[in-house]
XYZ file of C-alpha atoms in Angstrom:
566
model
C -4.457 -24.377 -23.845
C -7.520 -26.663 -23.154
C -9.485 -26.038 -19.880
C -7.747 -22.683 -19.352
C -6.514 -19.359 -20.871
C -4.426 -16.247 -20.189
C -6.712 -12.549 -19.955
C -6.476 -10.625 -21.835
C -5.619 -6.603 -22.052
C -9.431 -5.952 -22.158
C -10.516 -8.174 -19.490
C -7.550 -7.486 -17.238
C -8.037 -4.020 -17.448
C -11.232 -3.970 -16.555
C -11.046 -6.088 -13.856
C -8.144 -4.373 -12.064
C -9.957 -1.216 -12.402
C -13.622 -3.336 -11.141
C -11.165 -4.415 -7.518
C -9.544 -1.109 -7.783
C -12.683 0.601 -7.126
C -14.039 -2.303 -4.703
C -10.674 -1.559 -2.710
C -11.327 2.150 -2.785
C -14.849 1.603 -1.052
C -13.655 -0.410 1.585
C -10.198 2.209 1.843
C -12.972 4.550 2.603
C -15.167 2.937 4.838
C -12.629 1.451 6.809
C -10.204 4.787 7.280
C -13.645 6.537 7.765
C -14.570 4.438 10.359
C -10.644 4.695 11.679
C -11.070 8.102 11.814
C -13.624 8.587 13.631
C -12.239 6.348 16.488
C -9.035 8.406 16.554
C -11.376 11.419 17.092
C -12.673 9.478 20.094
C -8.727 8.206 21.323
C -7.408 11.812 20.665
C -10.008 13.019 23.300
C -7.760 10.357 25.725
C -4.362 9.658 24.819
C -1.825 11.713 25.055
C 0.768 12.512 22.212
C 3.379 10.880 23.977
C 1.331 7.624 23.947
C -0.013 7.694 20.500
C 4.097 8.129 19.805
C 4.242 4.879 21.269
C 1.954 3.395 19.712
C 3.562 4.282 16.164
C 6.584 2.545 17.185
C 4.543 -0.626 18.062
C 2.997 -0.419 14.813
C 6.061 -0.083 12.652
C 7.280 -3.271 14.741
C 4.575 -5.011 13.915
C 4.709 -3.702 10.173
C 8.214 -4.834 10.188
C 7.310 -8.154 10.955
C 5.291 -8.563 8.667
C 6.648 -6.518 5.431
C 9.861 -9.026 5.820
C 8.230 -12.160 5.930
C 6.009 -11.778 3.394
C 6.137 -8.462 1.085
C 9.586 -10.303 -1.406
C 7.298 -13.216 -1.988
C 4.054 -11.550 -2.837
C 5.863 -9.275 -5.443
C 7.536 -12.946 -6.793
C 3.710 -13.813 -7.356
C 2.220 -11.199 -8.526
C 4.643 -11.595 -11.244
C 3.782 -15.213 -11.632
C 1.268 -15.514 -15.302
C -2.547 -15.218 -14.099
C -4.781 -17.972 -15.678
C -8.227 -18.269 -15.543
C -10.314 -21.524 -15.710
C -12.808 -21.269 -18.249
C -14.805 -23.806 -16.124
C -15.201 -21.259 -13.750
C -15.590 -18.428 -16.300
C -18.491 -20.042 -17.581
C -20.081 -21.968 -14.632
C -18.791 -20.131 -11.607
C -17.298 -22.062 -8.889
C -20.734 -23.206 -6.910
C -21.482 -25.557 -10.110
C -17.830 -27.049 -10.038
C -17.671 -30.102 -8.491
C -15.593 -30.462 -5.817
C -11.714 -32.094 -6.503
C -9.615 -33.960 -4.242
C -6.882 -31.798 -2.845
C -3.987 -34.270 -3.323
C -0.726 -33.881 -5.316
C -1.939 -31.898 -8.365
C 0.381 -31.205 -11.816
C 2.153 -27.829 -11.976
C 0.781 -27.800 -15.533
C -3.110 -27.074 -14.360
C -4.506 -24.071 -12.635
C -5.160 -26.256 -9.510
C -0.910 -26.628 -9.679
C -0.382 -22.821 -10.322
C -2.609 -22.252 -7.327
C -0.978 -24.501 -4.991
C 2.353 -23.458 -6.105
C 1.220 -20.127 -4.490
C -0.182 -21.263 -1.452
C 3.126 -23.698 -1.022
C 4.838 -20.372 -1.181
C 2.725 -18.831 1.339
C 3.703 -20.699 4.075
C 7.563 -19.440 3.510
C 6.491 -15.973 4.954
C 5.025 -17.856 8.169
C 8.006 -19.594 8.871
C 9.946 -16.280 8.174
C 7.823 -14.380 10.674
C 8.857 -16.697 13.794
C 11.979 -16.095 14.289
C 11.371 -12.433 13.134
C 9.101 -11.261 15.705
C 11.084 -13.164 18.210
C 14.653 -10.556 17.301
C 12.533 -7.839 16.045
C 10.822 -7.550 19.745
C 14.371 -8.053 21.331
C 15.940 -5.362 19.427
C 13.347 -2.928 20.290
C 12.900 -3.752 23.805
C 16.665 -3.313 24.271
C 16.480 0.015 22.009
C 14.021 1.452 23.601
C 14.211 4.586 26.048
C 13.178 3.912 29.365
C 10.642 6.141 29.781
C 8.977 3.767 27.090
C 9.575 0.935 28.697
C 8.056 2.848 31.705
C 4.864 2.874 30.045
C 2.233 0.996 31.602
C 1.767 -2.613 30.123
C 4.622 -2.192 27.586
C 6.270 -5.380 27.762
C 2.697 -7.140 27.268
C 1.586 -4.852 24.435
C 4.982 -5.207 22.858
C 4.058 -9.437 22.683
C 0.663 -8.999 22.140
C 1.294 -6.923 18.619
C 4.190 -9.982 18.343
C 1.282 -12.307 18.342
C -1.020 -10.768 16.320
C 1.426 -10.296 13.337
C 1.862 -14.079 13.397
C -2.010 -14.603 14.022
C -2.293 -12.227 10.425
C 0.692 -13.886 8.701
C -0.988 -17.712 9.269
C -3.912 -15.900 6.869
C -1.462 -15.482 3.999
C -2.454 -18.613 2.188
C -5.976 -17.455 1.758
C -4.833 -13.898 0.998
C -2.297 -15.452 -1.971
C -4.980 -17.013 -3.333
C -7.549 -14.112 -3.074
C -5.491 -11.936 -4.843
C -4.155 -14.226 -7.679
C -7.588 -14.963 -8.576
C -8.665 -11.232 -8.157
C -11.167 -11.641 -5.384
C -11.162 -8.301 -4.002
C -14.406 -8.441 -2.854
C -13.449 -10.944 -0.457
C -10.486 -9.024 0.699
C -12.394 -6.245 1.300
C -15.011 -8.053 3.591
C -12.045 -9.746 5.239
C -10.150 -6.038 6.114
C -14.101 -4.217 6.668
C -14.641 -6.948 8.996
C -11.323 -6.609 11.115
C -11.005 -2.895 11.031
C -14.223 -2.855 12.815
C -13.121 -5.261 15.171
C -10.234 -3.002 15.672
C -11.493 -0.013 16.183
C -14.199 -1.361 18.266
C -12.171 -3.067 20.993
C -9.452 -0.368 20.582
C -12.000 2.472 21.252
C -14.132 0.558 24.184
C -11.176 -0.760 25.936
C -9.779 3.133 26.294
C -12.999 5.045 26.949
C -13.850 1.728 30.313
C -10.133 2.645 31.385
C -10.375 6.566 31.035
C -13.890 6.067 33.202
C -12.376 3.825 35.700
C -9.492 5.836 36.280
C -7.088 2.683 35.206
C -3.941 2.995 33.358
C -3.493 0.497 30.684
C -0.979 2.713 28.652
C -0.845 1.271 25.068
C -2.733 -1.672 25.771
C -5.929 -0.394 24.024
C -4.035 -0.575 20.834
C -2.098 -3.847 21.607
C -5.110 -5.496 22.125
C -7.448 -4.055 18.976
C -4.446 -4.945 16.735
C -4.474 -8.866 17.504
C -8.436 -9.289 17.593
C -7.670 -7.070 14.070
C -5.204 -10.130 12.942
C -8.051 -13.013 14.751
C -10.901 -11.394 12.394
C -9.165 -11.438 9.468
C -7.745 -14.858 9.797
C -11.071 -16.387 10.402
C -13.117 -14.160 7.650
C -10.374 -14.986 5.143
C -10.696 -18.993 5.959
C -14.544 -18.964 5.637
C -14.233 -17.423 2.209
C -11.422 -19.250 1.110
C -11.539 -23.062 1.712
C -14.622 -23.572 -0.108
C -13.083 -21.702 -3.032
C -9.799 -23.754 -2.565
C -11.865 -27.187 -2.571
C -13.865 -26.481 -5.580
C -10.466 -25.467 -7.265
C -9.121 -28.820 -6.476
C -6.612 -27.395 -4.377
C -5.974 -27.049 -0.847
C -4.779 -24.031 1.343
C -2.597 -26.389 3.531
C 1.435 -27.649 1.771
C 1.030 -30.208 -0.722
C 3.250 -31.495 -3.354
C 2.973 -30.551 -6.812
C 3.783 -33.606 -9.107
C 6.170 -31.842 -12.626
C 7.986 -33.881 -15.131
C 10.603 -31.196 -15.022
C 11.562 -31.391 -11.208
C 14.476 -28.656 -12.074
C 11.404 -25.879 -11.718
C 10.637 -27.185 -8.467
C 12.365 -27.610 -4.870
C 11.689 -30.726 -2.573
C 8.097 -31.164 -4.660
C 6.406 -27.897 -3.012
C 8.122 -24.717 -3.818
C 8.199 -23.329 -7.348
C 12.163 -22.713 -7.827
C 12.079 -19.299 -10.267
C 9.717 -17.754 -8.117
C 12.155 -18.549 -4.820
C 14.543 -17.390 -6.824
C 13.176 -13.483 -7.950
C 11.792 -14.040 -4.384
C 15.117 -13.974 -2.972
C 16.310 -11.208 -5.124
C 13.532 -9.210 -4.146
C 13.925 -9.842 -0.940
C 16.767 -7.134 -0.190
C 15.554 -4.563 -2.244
C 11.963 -5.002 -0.100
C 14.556 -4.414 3.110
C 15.860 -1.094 2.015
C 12.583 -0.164 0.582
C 10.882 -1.168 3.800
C 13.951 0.902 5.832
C 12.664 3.783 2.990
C 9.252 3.945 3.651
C 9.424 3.403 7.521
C 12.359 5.396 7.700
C 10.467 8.326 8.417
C 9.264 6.188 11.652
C 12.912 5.172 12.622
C 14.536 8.341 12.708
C 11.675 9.845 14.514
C 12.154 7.312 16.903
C 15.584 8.190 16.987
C 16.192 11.534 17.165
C 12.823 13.388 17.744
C 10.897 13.340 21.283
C 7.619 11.604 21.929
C 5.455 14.931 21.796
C 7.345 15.422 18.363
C 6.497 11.930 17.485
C 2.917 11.931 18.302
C 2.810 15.349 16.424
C 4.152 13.481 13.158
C 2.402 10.621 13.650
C -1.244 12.899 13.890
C 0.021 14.808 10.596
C 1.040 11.670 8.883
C -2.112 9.856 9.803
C -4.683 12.382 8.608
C -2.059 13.221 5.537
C -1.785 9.825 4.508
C -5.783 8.887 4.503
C -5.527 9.732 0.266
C -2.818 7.604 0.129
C -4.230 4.694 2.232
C -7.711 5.338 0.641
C -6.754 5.462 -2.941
C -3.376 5.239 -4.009
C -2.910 2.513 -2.267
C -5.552 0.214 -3.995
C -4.598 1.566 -7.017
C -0.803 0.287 -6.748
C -1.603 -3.405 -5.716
C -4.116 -3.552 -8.262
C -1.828 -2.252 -10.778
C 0.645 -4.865 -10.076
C -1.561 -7.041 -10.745
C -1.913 -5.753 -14.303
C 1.711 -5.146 -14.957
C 2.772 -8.607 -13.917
C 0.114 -10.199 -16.430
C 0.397 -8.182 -19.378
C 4.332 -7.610 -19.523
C 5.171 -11.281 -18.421
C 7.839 -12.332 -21.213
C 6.511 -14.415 -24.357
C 8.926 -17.108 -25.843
C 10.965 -14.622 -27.124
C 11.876 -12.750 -23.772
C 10.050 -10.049 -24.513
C 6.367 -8.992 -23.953
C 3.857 -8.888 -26.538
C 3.837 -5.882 -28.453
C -0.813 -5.280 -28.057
C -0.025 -6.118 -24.523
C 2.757 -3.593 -23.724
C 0.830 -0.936 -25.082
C -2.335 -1.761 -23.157
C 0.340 -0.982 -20.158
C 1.873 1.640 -21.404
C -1.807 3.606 -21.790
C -2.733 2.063 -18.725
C 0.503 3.923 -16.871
C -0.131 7.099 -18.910
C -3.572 7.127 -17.553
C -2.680 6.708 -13.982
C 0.244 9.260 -14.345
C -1.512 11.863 -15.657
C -4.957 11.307 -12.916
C -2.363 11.099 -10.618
C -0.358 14.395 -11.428
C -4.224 15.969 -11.473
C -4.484 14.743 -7.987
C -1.136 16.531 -7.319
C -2.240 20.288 -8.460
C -5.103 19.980 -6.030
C -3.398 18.829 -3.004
C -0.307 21.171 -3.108
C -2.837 24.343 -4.031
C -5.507 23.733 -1.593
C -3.828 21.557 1.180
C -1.383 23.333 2.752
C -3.999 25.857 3.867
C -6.534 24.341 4.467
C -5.619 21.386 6.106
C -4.188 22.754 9.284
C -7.998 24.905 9.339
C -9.362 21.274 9.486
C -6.665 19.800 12.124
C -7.779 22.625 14.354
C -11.690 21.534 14.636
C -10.899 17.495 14.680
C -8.274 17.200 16.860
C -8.957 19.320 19.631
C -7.200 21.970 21.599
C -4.454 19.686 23.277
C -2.702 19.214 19.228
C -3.051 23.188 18.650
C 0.237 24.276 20.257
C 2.048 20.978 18.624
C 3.924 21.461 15.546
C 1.133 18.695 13.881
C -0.800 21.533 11.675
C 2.987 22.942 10.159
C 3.346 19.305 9.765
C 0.386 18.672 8.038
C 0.725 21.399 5.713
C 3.863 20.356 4.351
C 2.643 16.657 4.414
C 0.489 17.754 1.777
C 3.475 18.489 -0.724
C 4.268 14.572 -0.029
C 0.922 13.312 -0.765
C 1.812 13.442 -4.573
C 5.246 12.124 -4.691
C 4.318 8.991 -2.350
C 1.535 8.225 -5.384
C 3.613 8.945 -8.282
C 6.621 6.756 -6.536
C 4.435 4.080 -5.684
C 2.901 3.691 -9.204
C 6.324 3.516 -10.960
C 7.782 1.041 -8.355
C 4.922 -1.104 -9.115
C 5.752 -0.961 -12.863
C 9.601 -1.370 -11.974
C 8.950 -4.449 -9.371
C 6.621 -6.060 -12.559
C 8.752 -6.254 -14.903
C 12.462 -5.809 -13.349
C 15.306 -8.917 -14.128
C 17.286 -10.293 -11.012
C 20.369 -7.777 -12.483
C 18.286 -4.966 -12.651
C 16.442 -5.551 -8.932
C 19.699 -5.620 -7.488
C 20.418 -2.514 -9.412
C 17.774 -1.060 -8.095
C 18.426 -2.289 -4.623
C 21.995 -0.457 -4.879
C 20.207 2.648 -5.614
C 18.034 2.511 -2.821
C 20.148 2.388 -0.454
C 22.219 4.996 -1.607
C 18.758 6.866 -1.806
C 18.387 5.713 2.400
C 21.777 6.988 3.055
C 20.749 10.331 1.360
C 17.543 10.320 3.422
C 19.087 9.607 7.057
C 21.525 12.491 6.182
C 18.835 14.653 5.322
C 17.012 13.668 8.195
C 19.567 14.224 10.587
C 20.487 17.837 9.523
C 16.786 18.987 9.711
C 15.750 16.849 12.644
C 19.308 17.353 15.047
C 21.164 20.308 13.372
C 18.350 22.610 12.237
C 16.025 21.594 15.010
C 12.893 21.469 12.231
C 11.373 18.749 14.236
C 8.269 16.757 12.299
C 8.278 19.469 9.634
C 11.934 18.649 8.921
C 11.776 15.195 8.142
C 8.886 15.949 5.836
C 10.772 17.887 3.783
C 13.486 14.835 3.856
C 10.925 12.480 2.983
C 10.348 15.414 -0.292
C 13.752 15.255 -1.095
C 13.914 11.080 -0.860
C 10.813 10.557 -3.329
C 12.031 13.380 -5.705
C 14.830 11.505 -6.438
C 13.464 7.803 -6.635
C 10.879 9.004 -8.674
C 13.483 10.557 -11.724
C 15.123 7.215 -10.596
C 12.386 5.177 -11.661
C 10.998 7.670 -14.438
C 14.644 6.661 -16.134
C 14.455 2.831 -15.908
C 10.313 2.969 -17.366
C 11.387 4.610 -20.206
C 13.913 2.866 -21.020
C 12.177 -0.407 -20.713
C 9.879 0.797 -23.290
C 12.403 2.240 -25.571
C 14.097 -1.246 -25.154
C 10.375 -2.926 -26.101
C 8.941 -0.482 -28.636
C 7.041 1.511 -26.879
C 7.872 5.367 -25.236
C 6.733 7.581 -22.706
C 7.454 11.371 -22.549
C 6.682 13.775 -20.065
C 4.583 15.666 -22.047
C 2.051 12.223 -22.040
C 1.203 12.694 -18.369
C 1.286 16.272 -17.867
C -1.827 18.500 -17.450
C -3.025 21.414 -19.162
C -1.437 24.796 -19.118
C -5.073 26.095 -17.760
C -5.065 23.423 -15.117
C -1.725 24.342 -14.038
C -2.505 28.051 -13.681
C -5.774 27.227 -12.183
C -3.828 25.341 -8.865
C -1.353 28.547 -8.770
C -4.322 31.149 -8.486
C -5.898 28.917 -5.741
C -2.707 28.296 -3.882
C -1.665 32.317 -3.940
C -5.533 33.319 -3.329
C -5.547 30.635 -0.070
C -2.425 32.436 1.047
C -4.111 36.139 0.898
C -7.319 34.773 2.236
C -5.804 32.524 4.684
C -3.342 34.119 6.990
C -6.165 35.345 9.639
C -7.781 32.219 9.739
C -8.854 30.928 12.991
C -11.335 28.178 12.722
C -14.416 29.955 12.220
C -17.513 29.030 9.964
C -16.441 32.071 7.710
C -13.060 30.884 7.765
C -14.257 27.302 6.054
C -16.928 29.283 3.691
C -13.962 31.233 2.086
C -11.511 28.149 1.564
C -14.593 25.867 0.410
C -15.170 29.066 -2.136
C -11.454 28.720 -3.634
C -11.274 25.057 -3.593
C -14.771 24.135 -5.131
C -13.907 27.024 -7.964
C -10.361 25.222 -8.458
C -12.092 21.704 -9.080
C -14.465 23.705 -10.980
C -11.846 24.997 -13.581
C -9.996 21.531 -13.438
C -13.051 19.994 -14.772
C -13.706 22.062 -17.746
C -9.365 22.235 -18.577
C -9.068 18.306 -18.499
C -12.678 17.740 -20.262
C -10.697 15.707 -22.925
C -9.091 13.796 -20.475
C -12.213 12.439 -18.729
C -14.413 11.838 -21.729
C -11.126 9.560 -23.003
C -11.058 8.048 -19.624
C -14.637 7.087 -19.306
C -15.038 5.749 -22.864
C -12.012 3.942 -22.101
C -13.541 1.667 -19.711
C -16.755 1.413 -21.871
C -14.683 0.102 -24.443
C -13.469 -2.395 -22.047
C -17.079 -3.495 -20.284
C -17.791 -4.232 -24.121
C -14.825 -6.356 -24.898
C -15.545 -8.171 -21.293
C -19.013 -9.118 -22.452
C -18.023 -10.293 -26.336
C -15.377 -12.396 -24.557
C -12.651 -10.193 -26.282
């Protein structure tokens, strides 16, 4: 088509693996940064308090992951287009285009379709945090709601989730047109703002011998929301100008007005959107369900002791997986988007289908080394950053069984992103079904270990185990038979490591356990485990040789085909 084209496998590749890493960086820098101020709060707060604080959080998560997560899965899915105007010029020598109705046949159309769909998830999020906040108000225990300044932290984090939702226009359009580099000076920007006002605001109080309760993290969350709404807009509307479209609603003029509802909204996308949109509630009541039943059934010093495990045991998933999984959305929803025929072209599904082998098989990699090394010596590491007052918590057996989960939440997140690319309306709902049957099989879980068994944090690990085991064989079913369907096939046997990398995790894991059992913290203590861990990396280097050389003239391949214009 004149004026514009679709990417292709090279370039798209290459590009999701360029923001990947650019969203790594900033993952790093900004839970590095997050860390250190928790070193700083854990020092103040208690773990009845930083319990709280999780619940706030997962309200304000809430808020947000059902207002907007159906509709950004409905665009990622939408096909990606690139101006060649801007390909070759860049947009500083564009000149600037009138942001008035614009045809749903140009990019400027496609990228106000997307910002007309935006505004959807900020008119979901008012009423939202309005019944959201009411239900947990009246849920709440009253020793919660005898927290100092709970009511006003409890509207603050209200606030600040709309405050972040009325940036979702600028984020839309950031990540259809792969920007992560202004996504990541957007989040860099507001983390510190966070963490600044967060840490400062409980240090003055500790000093001044005021109460403020969870306010400290009430008030770093909205000036974390005000940041990134005002970064975002400075990046954005001159990019949105020169585009010839604008970030506020406009109508999109179409000869075929059947695609589109009341000239603004993009009818197939509301459609998969609404589809989505329950399976994104049980998923959300999946992945925060951990949250909710702690909430439930544990008490706040058990809460605070998950919350610490979950935190620290989660920074690989936040820092890596985590970019790795929106990024490979991205790729999935281009590559496999149906040709004429229904289908997906066949050079284009197997670009995907190496792509997913790759990931699988770094992932499962990633896997050996956290079960064999974390569970022992993760707890030796809780011990000298937290401080004395987590010791006698359950947070380090936490924390050591937290590492089993590390591996599951990145192989389920990487095949849900695959599923949630390329999934019809039938099969989402299909999907959906399962879910929930998977949610009832997790509260149940959760229940015996947390109420019956009395397992506290550690329990509902292991129930969060149990829940990803069994959407992961879920999804490993419907991948392969979307490729079987589509010419193409995955076996196990394509992801899998070595036999010698797989023997190399065991002997670290059972030499940990010998070495480990009088450990108390010492230097000598970290000198033995840093022995046995830098020996296991050691060994996984030389067994998966192949596999890195494959992997790194993979992506020389593709800087090549980027600069021939393949």
């Amino acid at each position: 088509m004149a004026g514009s084209r679709v990417m292709t496998s090279n370039s798209l590749l290459l590009t999701s693996a360029r923001g990947a890493t650019v969203l790594i960086f900033f993952q790093v820098g900004s839970r590095a940064l997050t860390f250190l101020v928790n070193q700083v709060l854990l020092r103040y707060m208690s773990p009845e308090l930083l319990g709280i604080s999780t619940q706030l959080e997962l309200y304000s998560i809430s808020v947000l992951y059902f207002a907007r997560e159906s509709l950004r899965v409905a665009l990622q899915r939408q096909p990606q287009r690139i101006d060649e105007a801007y390909e070759r010029d860049g947009y500083e020598d564009q000149k600037s285009a009138s942001p008035k109705p614009v045809s749903a046949a140009t990019p400027a159309g496609q990228a106000q379709a997307v910002v007309n769909l935006s505004y959807i998830a900020i008119l979901l999020g008012l009423p939202l945090t309005y019944f959201l906040a009411k239900l947990y108000s009246h849920s709440a225990e009253p020793i919660i709601q005898a927290v100092a300044y709970f009511r006003r932290s409890l509207t603050l984090y209200g606030l600040a989730a709309l405050v972040e939702l009325l940036a979702e226009p600028c984020f839309v359009t950031a990540q259809r047109r792969q920007l992560y580099k202004v996504r990541a000076s957007a989040e860099t920007c507001a983390t510190i703002a966070r963490c600044v006002s967060t840490c400062g605001l409980a240090i003055w109080a500790n000093r001044a011998g005021i109460d403020l309760g969870v306010l400290p993290f009430a008030i770093g969350q909205l000036n974390y929301a005000i940041v990134l709404g005002v970064v975002y807009l400075t990046k954005v509307w001159p990019i949105a100008n020169v585009g010839g479209f604008s970030l506020t609603l406009q109508p999109i003029i179409t000869s075929n007005r059947s695609q589109l509802m009341t000239s603004y909204f993009s009818r197939p996308a509301l459609t998969l959107s609404a589809n989505l949109y329950v399976q994104s509630a049980v998923k959300h009541v999946l992945t925060q369900g951990d949250s909710l039943l702690m909430a439930t059934l544990a008490s706040l010093q058990d809460q605070g002791a998950y919350a610490l495990a979950s935190n620290y045991g989660g920074l690989v998933a936040r820092m890596l997986f985590q970019p790795i999984e929106e990024s490979s959305r991205n790729v999935f929803g281009n590559l496999l988007s149906p040709d004429a025929n229904g289908k997906p072209g066949k050079e284009k599904l197997r670009s995907a289908n190496v792509y997913l082998r790759n990931i699988l098989r770094f992932y499962c990699l990633l896997s050996i080394l956290a079960a064999s090394l974390g569970p022992t010596i993760a707890p030796l590491l809780l011990r000298v950053v937290a401080g004395s007052r987590w010791s006698s918590t359950s947070a380090g057996d936490a924390l050591a069984t937290y590492c089993y989960l590390i591996p599951l939440l990145a192989l389920n997140g990487i095949t849900e992103a695959f599923i949630s690319s390329v999934a019809s309306n039938a099969e989402v709902r299909r999907q959906s079904l399962w879910m929930f049957a998977f949610s009832v099989g997790f509260a149940s879980a959760g229940y015996i270990f947390l109420r019956v068994l009395g397992w506290g944090a550690v329990g509902l690990v292991w129930a969060n185990v149990a829940n990803m085991i069994f959407r992961i064989l879920w999804s490993w079913r419907f991948i392969r038979d979307y490729l079987r369907r589509n010419g193409g096939s995955l076996q196990i046997s394509d992801v899998l490591p070595t036999a010698g990398t797989g023997a190399a995790g065991m002997a670290a894991a059972a030499l940990l356990v010998r070495v480990g059992r009088p450990f108390t913290g010492s230097l000598e203590d970290f000198i033995k485990s840093g022995i046995v861990a830098a020996s296991c990396v050691l060994l996984l280097i030389i067994f998966e040789r192949d596999y890195i050389v494959h992997g790194y003239h993979l992506l020389q391949s593709g800087e090549k085909g980027i600069k021939r214009g393949v």
